mmCIF file of C-alpha atoms and ligand atoms in Angstrom:
data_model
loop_
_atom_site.group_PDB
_atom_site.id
_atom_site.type_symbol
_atom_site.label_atom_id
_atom_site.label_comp_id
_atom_site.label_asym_id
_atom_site.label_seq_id
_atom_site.Cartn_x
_atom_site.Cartn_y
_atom_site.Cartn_z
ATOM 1 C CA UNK A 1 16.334 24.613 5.767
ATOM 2 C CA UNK A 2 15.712 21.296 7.741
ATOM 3 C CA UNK A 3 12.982 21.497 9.739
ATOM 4 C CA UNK A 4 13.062 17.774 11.074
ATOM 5 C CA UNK A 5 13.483 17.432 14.791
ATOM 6 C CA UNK A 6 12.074 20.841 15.165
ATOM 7 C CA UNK A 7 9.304 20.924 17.678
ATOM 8 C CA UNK A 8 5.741 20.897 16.516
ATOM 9 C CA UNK A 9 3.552 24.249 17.295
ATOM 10 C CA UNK A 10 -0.037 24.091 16.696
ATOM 11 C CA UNK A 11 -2.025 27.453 16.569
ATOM 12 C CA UNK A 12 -4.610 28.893 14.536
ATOM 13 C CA UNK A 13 -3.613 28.729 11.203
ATOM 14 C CA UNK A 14 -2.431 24.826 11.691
ATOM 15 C CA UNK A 15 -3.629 22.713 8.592
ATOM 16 C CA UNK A 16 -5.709 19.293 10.414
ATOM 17 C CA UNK A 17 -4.867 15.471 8.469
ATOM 18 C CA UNK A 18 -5.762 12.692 10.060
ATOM 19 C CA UNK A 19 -6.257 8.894 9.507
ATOM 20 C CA UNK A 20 -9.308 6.700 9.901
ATOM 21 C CA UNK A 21 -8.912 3.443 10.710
ATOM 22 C CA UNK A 22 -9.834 0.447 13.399
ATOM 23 C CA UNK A 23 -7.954 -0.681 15.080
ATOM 24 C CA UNK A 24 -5.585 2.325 14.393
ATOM 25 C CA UNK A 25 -3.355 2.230 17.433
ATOM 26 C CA UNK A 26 -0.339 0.574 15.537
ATOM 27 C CA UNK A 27 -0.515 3.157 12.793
ATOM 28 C CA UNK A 28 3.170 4.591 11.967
ATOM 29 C CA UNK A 29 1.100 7.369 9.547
ATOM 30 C CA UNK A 30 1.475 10.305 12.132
ATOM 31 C CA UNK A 31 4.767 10.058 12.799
ATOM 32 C CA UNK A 32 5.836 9.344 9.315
ATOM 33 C CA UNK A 33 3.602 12.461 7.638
ATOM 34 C CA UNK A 34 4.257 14.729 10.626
ATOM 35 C CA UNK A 35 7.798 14.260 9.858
ATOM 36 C CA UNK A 36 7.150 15.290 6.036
ATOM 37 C CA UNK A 37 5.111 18.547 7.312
ATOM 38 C CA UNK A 38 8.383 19.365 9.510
ATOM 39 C CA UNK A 39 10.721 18.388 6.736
ATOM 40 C CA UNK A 40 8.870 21.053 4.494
ATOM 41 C CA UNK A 41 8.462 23.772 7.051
ATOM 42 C CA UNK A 42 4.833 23.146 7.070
ATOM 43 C CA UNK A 43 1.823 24.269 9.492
ATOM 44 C CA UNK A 44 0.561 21.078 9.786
ATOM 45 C CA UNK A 45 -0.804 18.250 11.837
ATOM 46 C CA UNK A 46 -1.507 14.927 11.196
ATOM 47 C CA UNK A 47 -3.518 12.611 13.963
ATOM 48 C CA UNK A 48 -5.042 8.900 14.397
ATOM 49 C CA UNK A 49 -8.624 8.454 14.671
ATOM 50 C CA UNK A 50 -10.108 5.472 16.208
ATOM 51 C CA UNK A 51 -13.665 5.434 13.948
ATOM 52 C CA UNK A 52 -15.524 2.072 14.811
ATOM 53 C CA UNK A 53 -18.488 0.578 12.795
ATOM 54 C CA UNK A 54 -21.364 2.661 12.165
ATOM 55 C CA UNK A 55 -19.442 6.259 12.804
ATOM 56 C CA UNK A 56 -17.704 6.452 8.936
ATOM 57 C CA UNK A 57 -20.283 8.820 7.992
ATOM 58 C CA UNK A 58 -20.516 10.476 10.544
ATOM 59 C CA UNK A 59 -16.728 11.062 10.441
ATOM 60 C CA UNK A 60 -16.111 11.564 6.743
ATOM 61 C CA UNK A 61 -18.829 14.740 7.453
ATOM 62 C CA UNK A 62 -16.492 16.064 10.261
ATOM 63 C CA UNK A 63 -13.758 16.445 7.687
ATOM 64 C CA UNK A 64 -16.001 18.989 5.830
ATOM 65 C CA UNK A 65 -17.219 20.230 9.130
ATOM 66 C CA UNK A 66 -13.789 21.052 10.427
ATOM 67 C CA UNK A 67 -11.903 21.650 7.530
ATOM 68 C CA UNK A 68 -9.328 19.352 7.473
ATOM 69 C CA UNK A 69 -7.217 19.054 4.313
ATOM 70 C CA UNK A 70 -6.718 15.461 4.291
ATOM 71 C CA UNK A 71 -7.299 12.596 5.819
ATOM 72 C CA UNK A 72 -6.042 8.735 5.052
ATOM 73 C CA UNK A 73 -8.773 6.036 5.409
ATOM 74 C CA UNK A 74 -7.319 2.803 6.496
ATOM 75 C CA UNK A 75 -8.946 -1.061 7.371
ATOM 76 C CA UNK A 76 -11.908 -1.227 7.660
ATOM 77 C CA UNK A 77 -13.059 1.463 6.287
ATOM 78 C CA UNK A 78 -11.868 1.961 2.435
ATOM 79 C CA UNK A 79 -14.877 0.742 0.600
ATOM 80 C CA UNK A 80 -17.653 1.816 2.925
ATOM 81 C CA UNK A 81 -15.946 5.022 2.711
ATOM 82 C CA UNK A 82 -16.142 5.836 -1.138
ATOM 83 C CA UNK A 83 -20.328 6.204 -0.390
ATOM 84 C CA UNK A 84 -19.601 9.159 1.768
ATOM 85 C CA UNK A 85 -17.274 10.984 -0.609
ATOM 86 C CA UNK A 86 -17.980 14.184 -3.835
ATOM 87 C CA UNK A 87 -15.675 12.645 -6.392
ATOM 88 C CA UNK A 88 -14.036 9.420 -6.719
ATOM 89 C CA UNK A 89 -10.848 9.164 -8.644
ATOM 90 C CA UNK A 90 -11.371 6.830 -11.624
ATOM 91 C CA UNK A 91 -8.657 4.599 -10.479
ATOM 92 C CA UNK A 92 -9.732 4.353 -6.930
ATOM 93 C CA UNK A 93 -13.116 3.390 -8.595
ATOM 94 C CA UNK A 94 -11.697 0.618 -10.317
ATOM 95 C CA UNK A 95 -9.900 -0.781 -7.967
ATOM 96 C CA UNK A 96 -13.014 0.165 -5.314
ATOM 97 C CA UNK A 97 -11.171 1.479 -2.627
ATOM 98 C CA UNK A 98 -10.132 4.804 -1.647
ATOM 99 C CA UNK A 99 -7.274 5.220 1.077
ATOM 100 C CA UNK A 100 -6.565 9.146 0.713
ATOM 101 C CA UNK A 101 -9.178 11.743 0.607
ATOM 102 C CA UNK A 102 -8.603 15.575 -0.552
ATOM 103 C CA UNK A 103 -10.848 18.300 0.848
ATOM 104 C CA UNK A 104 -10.900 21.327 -2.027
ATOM 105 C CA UNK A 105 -12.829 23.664 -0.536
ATOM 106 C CA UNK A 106 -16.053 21.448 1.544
ATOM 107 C CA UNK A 107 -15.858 18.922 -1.832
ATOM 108 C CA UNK A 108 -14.096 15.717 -0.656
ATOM 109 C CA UNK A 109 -12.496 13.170 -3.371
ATOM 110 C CA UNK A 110 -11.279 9.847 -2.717
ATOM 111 C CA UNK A 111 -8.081 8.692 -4.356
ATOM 112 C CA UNK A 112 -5.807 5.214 -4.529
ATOM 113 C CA UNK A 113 -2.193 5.459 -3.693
ATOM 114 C CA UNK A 114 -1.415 1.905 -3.042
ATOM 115 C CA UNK A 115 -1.247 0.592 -6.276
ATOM 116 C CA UNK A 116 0.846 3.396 -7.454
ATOM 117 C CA UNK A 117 2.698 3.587 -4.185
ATOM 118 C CA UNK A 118 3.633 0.011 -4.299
ATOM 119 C CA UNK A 119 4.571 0.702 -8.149
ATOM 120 C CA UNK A 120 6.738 3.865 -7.595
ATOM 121 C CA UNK A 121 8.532 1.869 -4.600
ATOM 122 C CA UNK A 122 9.292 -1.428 -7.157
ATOM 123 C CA UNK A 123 10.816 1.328 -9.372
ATOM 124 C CA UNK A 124 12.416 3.742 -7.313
ATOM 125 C CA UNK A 125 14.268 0.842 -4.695
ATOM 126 C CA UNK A 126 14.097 -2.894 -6.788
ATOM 127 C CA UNK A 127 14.921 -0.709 -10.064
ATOM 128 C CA UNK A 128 12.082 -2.993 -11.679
ATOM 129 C CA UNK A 129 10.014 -1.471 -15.080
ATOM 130 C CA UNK A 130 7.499 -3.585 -14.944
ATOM 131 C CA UNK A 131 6.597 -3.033 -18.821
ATOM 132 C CA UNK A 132 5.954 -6.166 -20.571
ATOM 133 C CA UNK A 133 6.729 -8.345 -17.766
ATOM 134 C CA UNK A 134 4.778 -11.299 -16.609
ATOM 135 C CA UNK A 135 4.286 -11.085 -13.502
ATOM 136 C CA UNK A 136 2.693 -13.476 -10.461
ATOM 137 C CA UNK A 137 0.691 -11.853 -7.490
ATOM 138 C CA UNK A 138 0.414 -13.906 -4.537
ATOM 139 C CA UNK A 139 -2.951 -13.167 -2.862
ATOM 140 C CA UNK A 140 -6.663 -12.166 -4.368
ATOM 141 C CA UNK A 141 -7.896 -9.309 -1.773
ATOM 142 C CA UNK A 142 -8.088 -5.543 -1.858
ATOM 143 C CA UNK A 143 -4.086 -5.716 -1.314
ATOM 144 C CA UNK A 144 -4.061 -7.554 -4.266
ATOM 145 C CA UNK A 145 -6.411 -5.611 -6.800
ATOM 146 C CA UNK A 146 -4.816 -2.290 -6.149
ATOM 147 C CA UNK A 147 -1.173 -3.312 -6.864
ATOM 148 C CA UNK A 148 -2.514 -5.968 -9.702
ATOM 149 C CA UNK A 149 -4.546 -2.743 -11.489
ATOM 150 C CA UNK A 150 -1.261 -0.181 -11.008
ATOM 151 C CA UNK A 151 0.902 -2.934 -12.104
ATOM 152 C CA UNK A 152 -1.700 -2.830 -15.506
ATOM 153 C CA UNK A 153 -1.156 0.601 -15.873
ATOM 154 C CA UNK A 154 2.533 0.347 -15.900
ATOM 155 C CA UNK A 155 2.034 -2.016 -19.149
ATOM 156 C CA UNK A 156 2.741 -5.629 -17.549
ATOM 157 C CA UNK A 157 2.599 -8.021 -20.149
ATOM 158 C CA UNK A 158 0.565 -10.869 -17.976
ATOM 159 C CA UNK A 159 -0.662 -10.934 -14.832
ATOM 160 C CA UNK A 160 -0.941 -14.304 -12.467
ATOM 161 C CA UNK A 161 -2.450 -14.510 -9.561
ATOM 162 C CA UNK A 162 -2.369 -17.139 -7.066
ATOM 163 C CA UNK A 163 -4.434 -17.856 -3.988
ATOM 164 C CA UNK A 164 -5.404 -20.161 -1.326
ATOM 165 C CA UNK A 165 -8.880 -19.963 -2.214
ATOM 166 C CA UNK A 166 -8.638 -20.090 -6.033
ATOM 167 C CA UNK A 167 -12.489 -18.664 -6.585
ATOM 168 C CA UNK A 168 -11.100 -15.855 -5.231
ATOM 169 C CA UNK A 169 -7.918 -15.893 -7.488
ATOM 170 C CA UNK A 170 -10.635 -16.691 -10.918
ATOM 171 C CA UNK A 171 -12.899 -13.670 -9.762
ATOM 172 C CA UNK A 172 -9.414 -11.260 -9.767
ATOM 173 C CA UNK A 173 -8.663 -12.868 -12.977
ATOM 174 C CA UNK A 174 -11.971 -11.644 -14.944
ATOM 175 C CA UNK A 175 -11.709 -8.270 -12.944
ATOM 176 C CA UNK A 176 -8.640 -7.495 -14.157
ATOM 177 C CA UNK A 177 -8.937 -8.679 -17.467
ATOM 178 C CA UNK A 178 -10.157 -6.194 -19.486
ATOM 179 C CA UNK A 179 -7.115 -4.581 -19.501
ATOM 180 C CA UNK A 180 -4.315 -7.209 -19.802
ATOM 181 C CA UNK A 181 -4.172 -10.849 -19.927
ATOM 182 C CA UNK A 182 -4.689 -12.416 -16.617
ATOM 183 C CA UNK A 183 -4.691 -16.073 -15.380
ATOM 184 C CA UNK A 184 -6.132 -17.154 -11.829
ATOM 185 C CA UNK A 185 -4.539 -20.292 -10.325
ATOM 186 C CA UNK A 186 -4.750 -22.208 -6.652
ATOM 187 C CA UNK A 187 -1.559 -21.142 -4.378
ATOM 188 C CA UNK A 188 -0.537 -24.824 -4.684
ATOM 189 C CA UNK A 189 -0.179 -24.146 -8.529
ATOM 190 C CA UNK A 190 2.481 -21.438 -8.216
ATOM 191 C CA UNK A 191 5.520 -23.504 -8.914
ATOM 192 C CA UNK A 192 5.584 -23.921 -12.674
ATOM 193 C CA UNK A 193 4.593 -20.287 -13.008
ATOM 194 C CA UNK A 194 6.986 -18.900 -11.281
ATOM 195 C CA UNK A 195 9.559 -20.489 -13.677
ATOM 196 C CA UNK A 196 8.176 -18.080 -16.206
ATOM 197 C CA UNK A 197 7.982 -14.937 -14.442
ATOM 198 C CA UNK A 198 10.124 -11.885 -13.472
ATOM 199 C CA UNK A 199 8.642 -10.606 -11.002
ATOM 200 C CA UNK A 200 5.868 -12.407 -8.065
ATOM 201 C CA UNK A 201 4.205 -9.895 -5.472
ATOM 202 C CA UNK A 202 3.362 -10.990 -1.950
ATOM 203 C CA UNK A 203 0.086 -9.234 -1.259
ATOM 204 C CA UNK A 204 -1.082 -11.388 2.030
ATOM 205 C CA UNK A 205 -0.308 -10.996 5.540
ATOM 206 C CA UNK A 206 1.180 -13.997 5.594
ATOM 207 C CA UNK A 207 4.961 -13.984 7.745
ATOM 208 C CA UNK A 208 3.820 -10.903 9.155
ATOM 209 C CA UNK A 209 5.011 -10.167 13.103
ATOM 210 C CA UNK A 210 4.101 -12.147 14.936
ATOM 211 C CA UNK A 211 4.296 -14.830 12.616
ATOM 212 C CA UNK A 212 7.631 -14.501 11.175
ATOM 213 C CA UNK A 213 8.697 -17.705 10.411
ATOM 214 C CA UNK A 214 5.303 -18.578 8.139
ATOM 215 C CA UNK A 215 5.936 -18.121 4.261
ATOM 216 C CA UNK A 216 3.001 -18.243 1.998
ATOM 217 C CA UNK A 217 4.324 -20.697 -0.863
ATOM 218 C CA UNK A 218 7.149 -23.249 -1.059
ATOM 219 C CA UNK A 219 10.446 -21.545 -2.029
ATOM 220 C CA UNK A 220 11.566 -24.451 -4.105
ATOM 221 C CA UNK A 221 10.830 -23.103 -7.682
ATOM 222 C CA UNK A 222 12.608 -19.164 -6.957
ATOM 223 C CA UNK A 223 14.904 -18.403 -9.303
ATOM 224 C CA UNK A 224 17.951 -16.283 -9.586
ATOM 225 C CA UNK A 225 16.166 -14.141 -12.404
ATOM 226 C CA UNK A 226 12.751 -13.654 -10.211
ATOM 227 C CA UNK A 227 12.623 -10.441 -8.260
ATOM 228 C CA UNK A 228 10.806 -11.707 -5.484
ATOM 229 C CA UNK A 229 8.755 -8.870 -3.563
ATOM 230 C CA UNK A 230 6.903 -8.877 -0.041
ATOM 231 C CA UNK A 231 4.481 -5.998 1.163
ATOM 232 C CA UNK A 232 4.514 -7.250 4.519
ATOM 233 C CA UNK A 233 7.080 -4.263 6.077
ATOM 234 C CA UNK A 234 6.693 -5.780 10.084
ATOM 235 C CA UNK A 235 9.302 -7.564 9.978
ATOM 236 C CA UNK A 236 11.282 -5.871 7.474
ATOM 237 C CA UNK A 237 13.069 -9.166 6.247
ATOM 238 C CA UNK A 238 10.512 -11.523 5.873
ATOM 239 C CA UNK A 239 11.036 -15.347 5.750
ATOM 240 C CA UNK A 240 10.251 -15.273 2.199
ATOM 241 C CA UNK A 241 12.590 -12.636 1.337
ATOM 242 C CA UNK A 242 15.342 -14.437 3.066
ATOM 243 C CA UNK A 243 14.686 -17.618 1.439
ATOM 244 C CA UNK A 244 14.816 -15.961 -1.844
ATOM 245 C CA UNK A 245 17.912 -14.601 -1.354
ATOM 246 C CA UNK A 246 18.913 -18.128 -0.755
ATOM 247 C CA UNK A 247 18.477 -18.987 -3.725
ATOM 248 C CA UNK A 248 20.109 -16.000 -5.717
ATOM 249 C CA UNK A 249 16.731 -14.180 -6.105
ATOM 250 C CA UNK A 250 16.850 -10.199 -6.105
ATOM 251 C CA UNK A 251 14.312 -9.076 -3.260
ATOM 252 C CA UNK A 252 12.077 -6.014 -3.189
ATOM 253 C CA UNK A 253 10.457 -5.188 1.012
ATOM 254 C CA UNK A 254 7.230 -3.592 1.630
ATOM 255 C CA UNK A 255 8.369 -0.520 3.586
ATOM 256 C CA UNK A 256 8.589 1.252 0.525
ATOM 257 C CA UNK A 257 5.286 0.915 -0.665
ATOM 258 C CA UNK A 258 4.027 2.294 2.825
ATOM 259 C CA UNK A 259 6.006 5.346 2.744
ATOM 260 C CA UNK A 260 5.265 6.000 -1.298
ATOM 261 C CA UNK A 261 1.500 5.792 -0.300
ATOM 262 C CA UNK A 262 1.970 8.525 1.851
ATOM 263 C CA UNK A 263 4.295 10.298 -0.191
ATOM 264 C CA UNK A 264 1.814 10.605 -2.919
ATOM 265 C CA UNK A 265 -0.827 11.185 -0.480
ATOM 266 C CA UNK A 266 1.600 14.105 0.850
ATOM 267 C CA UNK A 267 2.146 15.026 -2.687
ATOM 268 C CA UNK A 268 -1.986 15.562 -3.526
ATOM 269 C CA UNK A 269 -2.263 17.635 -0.446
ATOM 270 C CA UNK A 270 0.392 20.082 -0.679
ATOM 271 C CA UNK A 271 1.219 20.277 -4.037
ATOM 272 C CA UNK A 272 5.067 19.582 -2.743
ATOM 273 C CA UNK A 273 7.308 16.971 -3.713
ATOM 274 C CA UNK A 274 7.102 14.558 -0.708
ATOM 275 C CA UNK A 275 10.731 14.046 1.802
ATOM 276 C CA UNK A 276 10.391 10.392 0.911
ATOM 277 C CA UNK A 277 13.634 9.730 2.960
ATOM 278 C CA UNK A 278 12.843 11.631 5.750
ATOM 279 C CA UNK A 279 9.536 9.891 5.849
ATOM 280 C CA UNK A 280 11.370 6.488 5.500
ATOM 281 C CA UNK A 281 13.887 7.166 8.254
ATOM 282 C CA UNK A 282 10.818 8.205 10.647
ATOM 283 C CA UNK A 283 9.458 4.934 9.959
ATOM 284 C CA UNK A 284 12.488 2.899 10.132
ATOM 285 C CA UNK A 285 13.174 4.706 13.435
ATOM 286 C CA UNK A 286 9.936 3.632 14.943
ATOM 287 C CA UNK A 287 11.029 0.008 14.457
ATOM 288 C CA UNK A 288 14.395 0.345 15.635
ATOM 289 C CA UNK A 289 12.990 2.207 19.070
ATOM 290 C CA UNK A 290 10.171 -0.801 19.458
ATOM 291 C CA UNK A 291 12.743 -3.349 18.519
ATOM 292 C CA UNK A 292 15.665 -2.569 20.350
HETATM 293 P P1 ATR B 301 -6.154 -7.293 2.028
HETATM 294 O O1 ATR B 301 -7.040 -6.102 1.854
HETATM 295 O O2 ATR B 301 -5.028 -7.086 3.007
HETATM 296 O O3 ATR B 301 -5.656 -7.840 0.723
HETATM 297 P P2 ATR B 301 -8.208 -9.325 2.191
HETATM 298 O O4 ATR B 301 -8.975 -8.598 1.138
HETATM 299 O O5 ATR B 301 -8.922 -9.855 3.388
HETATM 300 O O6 ATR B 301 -7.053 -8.404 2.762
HETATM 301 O O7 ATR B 301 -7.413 -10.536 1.487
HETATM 302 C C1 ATR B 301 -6.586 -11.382 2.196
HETATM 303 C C2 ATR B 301 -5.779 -12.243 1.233
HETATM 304 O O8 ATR B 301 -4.796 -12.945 1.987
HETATM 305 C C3 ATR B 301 -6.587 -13.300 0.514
HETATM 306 O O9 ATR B 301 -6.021 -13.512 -0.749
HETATM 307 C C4 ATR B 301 -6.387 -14.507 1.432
HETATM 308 O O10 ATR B 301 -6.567 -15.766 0.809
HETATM 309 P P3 ATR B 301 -8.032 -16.455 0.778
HETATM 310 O O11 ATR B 301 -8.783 -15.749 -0.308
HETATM 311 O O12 ATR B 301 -7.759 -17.872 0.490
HETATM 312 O O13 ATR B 301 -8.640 -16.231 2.151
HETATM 313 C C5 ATR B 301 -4.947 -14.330 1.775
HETATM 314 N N1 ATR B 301 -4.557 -15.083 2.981
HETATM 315 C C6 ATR B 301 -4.836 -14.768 4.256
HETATM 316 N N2 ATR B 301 -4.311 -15.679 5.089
HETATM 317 C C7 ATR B 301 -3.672 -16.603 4.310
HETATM 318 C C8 ATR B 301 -2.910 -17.774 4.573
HETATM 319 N N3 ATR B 301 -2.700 -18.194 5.830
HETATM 320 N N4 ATR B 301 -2.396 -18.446 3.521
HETATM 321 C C9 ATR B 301 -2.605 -18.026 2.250
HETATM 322 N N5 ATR B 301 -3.312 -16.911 1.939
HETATM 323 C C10 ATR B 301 -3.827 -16.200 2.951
#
């Protein structure tokens, strides 16, 4: 049975999730995992904490103290946060940043569903393996690294990635390259490299509301065999996206990655297969209602 719609009754035996995050106020995590919980008949509630500088710790201990389940950690707060935590998850150590903790009983690890979040999204909605690709990732921050390392689990082939500041994009490059070929090149580079590729991830904020009509790299050199993919999900259609479709590209949005994260972070909590459209549509809905 449905439980979506249903009104949400907190008592007693309600099971506490939360997110961490500053600012947090534009967070669509409640209403997107509160959905899930009322999808799945769940006694469950999931709220938005406002945790400024200097108060992780203090925080992170109030999960134990109050035994909540879960809780998502969100900017600024997903490095600082691994020093407060039992376990890391291997992954979220490589990457070195944890966005979904698990409370088992007072012992608190720290996972990474972005990467694969962002992965199961590419497969599930752009239909993409990304085995033995080459692919190009726009973008050398912690967006970047997490997708870039689930991307190198999947098997890519070659990994490019291109930034503004290309220090940045050479650092990524030797971080990453223990595990597959990697090549770090200045944004302004990109053109000749995307030629070669199958697949180039937009990992910056770049085009995101309220800068829609901003596109981080010249469209000129997008292909009609490039699936070109944007994790900026506010707007939905970026300027990007719409210029690759221009220009016959296939075109992969960032919503999905949001809701996968959450879906998997659903997924480690429960032990339930996540709603993943009922999540989507609560999200989708939220947009709709503030952008009527
Ligand atoms: P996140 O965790 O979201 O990845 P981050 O670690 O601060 O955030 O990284 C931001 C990324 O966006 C960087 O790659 C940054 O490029 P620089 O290293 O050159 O700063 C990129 N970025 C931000 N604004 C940009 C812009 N206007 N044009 C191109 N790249 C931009």
């Amino acid at each position: 049975m449905s439980h979506a719609g249903s009104k949400l009754t907190i008592d007693t035996a309600t099971v506490m999730y939360g997110v961490f995050g500053d600012p947090i106020a534009h967070s669509k995590s409640p209403l997107m995992l509160n959905r899930a919980f009322a999808e799945k008949g769940l006694n469950a509630a999931y709220a938005a904490f406002h945790i400024k500088p200097g108060t992780l710790r203090d925080a992170v201990n109030g999960i134990r103290a109050l035994g909540f389940r879960g809780v998502n950690v969100t900017i600024p707060h997903k490095l600082e946060v691994m020093d407060y935590l039992d376990h890391v998850d291997e992954h979220a150590l490589a990457i070195g940043a944890v966005n979904t903790i698990v409370n088992r009983d007072g012992k608190l690890t720290g996972y990474n569903t972005d990467g694969i979040g962002y992965v199961r999204s590419l497969k599930e909605e752009a239909h993409f393996a990304p085995k033995g690709k080459t692919v190009v990732l726009v973008g050398a921050g912690g967006a970047a690294k997490g997708i870039g390392y689930a991307l190198i689990q999947e098997g890519v082939k070659k990994l490019i990635i291109a930034n503004r500041t290309p220090d940045k994009a050479y650092d990524l490059a030797k971080d990453l390259q223990a595990w597959t070929e990697t090549e770090g090149i200045p944004l302004t580079e990109i053109g000749s490299y995307l030629e070669d590729s199958e697949l180039v991830v937009h990992t910056t904020r770049v085009g995101m509301h309220p800068h829609i009509h901003d596109i981080p790299f010249s469209p000129q050199h997008i292909h009609n065999q490039l699936l070109v993919s944007d994790i900026v999900y506010n707007p939905l259609d970026t300027r990007l996206l719409s210029e690759a479709r221009l220009r016959g590209a296939k075109t992969h949005g960032g919503l999905g990655m949001f809701v996968y994260q959450g879906a998997y972070a659903f997924e480690y909590w429960t032990g339930l297969a996540a709603p993943v459209e009922a999540m989507r549509e609560a999200v989708e809905a939220s947009f709709a209602a503030n952008n009527p």
